[in-house]
Tab-separated table of C-alpha atoms and ligand atoms in Angstrom:
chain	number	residue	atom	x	y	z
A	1	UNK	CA	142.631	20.217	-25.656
A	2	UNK	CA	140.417	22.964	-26.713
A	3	UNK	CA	139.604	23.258	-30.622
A	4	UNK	CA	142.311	26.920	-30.813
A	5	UNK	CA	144.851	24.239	-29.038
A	6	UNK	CA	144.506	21.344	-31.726
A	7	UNK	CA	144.784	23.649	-34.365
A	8	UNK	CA	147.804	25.424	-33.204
A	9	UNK	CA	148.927	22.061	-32.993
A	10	UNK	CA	148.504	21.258	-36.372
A	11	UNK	CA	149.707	24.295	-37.346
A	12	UNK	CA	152.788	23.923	-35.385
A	13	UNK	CA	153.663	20.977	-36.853
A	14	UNK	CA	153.009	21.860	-40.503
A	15	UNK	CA	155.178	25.190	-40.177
A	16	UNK	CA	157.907	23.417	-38.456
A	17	UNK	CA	158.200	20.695	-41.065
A	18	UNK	CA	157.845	23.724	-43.640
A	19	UNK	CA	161.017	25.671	-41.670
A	20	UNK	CA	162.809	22.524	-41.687
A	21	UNK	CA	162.717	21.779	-45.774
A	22	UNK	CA	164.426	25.524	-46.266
A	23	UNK	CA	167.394	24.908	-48.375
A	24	UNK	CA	170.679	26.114	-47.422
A	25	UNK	CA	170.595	28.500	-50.140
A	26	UNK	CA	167.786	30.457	-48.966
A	27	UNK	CA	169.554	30.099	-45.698
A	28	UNK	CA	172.509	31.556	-46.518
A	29	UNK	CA	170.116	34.555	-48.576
A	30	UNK	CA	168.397	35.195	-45.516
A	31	UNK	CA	171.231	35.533	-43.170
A	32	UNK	CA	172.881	38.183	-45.635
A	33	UNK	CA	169.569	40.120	-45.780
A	34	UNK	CA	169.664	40.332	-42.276
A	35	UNK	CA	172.840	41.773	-41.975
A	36	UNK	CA	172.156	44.170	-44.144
A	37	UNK	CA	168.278	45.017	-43.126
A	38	UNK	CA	168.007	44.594	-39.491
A	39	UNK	CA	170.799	46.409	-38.033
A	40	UNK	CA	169.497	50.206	-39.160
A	41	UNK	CA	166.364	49.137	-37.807
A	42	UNK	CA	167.404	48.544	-34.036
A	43	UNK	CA	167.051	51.579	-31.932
A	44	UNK	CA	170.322	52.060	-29.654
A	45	UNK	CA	170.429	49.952	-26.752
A	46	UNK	CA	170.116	46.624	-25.356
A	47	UNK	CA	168.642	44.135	-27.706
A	48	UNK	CA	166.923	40.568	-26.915
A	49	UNK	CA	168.026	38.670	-29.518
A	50	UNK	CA	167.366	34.777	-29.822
A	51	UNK	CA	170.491	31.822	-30.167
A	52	UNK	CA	169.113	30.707	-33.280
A	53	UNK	CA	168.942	26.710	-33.158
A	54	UNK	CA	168.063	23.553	-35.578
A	55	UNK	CA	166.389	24.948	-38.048
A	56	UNK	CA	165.620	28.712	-36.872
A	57	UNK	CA	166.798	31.767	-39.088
A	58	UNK	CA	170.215	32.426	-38.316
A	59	UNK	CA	170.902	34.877	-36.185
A	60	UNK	CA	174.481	34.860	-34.984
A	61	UNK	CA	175.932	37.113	-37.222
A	62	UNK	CA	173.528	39.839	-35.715
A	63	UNK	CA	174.421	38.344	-32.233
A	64	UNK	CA	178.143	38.920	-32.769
A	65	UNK	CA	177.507	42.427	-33.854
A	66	UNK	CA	175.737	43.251	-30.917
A	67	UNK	CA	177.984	41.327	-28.363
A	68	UNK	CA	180.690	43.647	-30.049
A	69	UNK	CA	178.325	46.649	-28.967
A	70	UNK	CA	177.852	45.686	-25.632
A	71	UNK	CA	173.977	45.477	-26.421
A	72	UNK	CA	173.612	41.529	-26.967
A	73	UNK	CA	171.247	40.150	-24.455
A	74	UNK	CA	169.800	36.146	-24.563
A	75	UNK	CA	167.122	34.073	-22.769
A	76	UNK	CA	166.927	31.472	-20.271
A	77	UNK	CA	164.203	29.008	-19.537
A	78	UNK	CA	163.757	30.234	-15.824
A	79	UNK	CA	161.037	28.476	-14.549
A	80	UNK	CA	158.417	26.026	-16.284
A	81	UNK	CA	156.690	29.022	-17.530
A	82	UNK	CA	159.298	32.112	-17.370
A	83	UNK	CA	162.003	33.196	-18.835
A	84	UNK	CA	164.897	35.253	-17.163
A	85	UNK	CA	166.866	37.953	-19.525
A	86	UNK	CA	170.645	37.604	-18.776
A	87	UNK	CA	173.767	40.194	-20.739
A	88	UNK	CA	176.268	38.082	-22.587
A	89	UNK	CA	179.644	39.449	-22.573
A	90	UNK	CA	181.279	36.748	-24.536
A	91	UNK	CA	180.195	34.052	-26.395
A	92	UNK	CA	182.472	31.902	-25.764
A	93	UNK	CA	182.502	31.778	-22.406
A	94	UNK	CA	178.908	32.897	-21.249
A	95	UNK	CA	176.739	30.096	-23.203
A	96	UNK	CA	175.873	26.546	-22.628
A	97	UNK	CA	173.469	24.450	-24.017
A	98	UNK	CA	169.930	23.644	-23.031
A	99	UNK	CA	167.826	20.740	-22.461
A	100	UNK	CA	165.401	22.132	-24.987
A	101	UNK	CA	167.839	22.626	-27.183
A	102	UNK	CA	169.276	26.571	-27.564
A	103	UNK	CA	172.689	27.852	-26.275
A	104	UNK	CA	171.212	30.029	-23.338
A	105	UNK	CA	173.378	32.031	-20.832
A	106	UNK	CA	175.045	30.484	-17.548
A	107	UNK	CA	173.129	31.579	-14.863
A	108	UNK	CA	176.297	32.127	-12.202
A	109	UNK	CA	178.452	34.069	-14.852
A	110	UNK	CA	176.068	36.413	-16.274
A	111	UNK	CA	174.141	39.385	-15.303
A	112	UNK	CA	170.661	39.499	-14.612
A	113	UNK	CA	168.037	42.058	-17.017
A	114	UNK	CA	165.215	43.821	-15.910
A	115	UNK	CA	162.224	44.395	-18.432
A	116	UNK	CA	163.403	48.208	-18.468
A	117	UNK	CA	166.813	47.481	-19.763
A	118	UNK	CA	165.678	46.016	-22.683
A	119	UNK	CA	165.126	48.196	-25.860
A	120	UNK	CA	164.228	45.931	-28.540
A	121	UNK	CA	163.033	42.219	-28.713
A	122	UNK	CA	163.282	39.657	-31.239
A	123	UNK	CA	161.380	37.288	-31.487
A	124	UNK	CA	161.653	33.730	-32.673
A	125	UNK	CA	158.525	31.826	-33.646
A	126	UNK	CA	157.497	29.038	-36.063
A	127	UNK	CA	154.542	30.722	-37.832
A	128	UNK	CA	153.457	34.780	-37.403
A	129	UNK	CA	150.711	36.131	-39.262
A	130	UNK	CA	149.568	39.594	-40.706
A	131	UNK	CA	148.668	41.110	-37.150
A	132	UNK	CA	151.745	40.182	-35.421
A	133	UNK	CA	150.566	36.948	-33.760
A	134	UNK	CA	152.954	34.186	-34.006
A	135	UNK	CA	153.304	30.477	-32.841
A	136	UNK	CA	156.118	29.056	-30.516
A	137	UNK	CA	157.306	25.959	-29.622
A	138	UNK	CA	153.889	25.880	-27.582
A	139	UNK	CA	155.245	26.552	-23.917
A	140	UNK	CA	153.758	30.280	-24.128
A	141	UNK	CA	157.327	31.471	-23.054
A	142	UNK	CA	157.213	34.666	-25.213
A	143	UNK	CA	153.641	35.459	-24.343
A	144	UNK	CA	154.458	36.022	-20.629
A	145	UNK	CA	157.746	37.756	-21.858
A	146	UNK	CA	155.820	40.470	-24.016
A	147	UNK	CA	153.300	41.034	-21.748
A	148	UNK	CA	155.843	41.803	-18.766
A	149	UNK	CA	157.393	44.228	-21.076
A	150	UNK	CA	156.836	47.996	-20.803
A	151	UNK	CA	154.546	49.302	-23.792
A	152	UNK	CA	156.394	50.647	-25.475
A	153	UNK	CA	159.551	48.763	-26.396
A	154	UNK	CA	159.255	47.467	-30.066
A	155	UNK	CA	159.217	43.682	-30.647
A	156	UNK	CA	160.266	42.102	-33.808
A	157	UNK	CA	159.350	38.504	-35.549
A	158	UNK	CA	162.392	37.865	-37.499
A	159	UNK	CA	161.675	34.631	-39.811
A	160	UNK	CA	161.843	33.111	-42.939
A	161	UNK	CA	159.347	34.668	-45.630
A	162	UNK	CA	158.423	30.704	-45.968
A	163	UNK	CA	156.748	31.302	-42.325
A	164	UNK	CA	154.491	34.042	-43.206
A	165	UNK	CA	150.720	32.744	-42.541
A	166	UNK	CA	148.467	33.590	-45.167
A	167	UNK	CA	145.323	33.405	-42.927
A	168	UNK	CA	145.024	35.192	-39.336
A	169	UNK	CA	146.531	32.117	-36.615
A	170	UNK	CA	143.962	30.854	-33.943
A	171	UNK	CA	144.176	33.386	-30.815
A	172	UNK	CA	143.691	33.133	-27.108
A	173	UNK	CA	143.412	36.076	-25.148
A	174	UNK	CA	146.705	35.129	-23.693
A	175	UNK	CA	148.799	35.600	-26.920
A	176	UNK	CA	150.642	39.043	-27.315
A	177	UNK	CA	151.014	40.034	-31.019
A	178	UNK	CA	154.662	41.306	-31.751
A	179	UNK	CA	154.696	45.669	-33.630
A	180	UNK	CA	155.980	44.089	-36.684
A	181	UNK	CA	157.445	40.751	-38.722
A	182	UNK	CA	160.635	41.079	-40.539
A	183	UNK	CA	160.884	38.433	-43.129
A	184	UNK	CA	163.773	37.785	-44.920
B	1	LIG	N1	166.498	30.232	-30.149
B	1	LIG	C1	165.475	30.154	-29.337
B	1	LIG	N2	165.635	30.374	-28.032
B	1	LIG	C2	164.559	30.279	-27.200
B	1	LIG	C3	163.275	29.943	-27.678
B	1	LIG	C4	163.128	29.724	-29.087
B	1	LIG	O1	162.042	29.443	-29.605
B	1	LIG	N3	164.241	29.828	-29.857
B	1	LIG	N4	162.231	29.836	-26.785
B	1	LIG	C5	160.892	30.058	-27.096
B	1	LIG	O2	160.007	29.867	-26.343
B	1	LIG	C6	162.596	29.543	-25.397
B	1	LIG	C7	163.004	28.085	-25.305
B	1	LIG	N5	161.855	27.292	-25.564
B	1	LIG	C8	161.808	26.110	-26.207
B	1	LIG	C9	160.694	25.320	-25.973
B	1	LIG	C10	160.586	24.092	-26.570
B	1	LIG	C11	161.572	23.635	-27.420
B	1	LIG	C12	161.403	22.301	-28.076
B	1	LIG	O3	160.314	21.792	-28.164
B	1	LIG	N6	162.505	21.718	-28.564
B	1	LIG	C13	162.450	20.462	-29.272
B	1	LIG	C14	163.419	20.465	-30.449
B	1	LIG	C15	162.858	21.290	-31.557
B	1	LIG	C16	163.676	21.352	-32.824
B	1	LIG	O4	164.695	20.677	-32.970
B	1	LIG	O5	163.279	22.119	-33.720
B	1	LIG	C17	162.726	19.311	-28.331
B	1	LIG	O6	163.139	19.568	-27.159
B	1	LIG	O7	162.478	18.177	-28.724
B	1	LIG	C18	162.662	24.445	-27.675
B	1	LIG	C19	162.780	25.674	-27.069
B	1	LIG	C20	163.703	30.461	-24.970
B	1	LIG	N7	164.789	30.451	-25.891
B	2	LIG	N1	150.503	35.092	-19.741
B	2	LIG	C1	150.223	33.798	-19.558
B	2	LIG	N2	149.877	33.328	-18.341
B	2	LIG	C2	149.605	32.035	-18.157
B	2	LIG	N3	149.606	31.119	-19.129
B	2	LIG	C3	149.934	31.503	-20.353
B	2	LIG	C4	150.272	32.867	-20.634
B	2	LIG	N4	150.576	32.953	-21.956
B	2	LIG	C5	150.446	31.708	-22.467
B	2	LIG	N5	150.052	30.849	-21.530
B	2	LIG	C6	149.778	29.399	-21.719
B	2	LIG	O1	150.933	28.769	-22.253
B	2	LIG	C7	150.531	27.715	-23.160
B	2	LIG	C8	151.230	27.831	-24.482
B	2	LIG	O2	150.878	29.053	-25.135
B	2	LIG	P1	151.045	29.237	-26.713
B	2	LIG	O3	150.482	28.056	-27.428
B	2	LIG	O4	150.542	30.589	-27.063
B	2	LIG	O5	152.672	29.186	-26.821
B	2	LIG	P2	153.629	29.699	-27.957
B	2	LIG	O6	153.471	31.175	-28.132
B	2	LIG	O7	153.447	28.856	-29.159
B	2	LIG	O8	155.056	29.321	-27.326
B	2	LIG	P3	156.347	30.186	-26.932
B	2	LIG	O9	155.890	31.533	-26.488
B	2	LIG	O10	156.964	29.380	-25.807
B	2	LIG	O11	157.243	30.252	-28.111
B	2	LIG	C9	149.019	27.808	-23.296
B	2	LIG	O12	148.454	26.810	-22.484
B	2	LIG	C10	148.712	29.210	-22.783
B	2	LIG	O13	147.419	29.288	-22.203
């Protein structure tokens, strides 16, 4: 491991345990903030959300909203290192869960996205700091996502205020920073 790699380890590890200790009070203050915050802030159009698992900020709520606007689309863990954009129609039906652990879209029933359809991405993460740069579960999905992604389509963190880095997180020059965090 290089010396950036063992401290986005540690880093990892200590935000993770930090995002897991968030009581279900602040959970349940969050996920009304979002509702209220993040939906004037979406352009119109398609919008890569995330199917918020374990201990991630809840986003199903928003999801529901946007499957009801015919703008919800979800990721899938494509390859080892990709992941494919797919446009949920239902919930109920369209969703199964992963190996790795989030509900992600059946490949056979749902429609394929290209990186032009998409309008808006958020994105999940376990620490972001001040310029945008965030930390993952560590398989650099969202890095290779972002930087397939035409210029100019916004991307939004959307986390916890208890995941907000105080000090800039080791970079690589693979890392894509996202336009802007939304903490709630
Ligand atoms: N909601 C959500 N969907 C997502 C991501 C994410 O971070 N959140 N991903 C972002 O890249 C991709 C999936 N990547 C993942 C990579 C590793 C693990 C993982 O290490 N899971 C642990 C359990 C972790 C926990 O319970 O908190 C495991 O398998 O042991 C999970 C997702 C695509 N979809
Ligand atoms: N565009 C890329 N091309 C090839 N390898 C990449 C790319 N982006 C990231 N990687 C590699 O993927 C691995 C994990 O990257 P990183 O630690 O930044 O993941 P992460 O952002 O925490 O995870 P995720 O994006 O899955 O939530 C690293 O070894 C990194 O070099």
């Amino acid at each position: 491991m290089t010396s950036s790699e063992e401290s986005k380890a540690a880093l990892r590890k200590r935000y993770l345990a930090k995002r897991k200790a968030i009581i279900e009070e602040r959970r349940i203050e969050a996920g009304q903030k979002i509702m209220e915050a993040l939906p004037p802030l979406l352009p119109e159009g398609n919008v890569l959300s995330f199917a918020s698992f374990g201990s991630e900020i809840d986003l199903w709520p928003l999801n529901n909203l946007l499957i009801k606007e015919k703008r919800l689309l979800l990721p899938k863990v494509a390859s080892k290192s990709t992941i494919q954009v797919y446009r949920i129609k239902e919930i109920t039906h369209d969703l199964a869960p992963s190996d790795l652990g989030p509900l992600e879209p059946i490949n056979t029933l749902c429609e394929p996205c290209f990186a032009e359809e998409i309008c808006c991405v958020l994105v999940p993460g376990i620490v972001f700091d001040d310029e945008g740069y965030r930390l993952g579960y560590g398989k650099g999905f969202y890095d290779r996502l972002l930087a397939n992604l035409p210029q100019k389509t916004p991307t939004y963190g959307i986390a916890f205020r208890e995941q907000e880095s105080p000090t800039p997180l080791p970079q690589t020059s693979r890392d894509v920073a996202v336009l802007r965090v939304h903490y709630f």
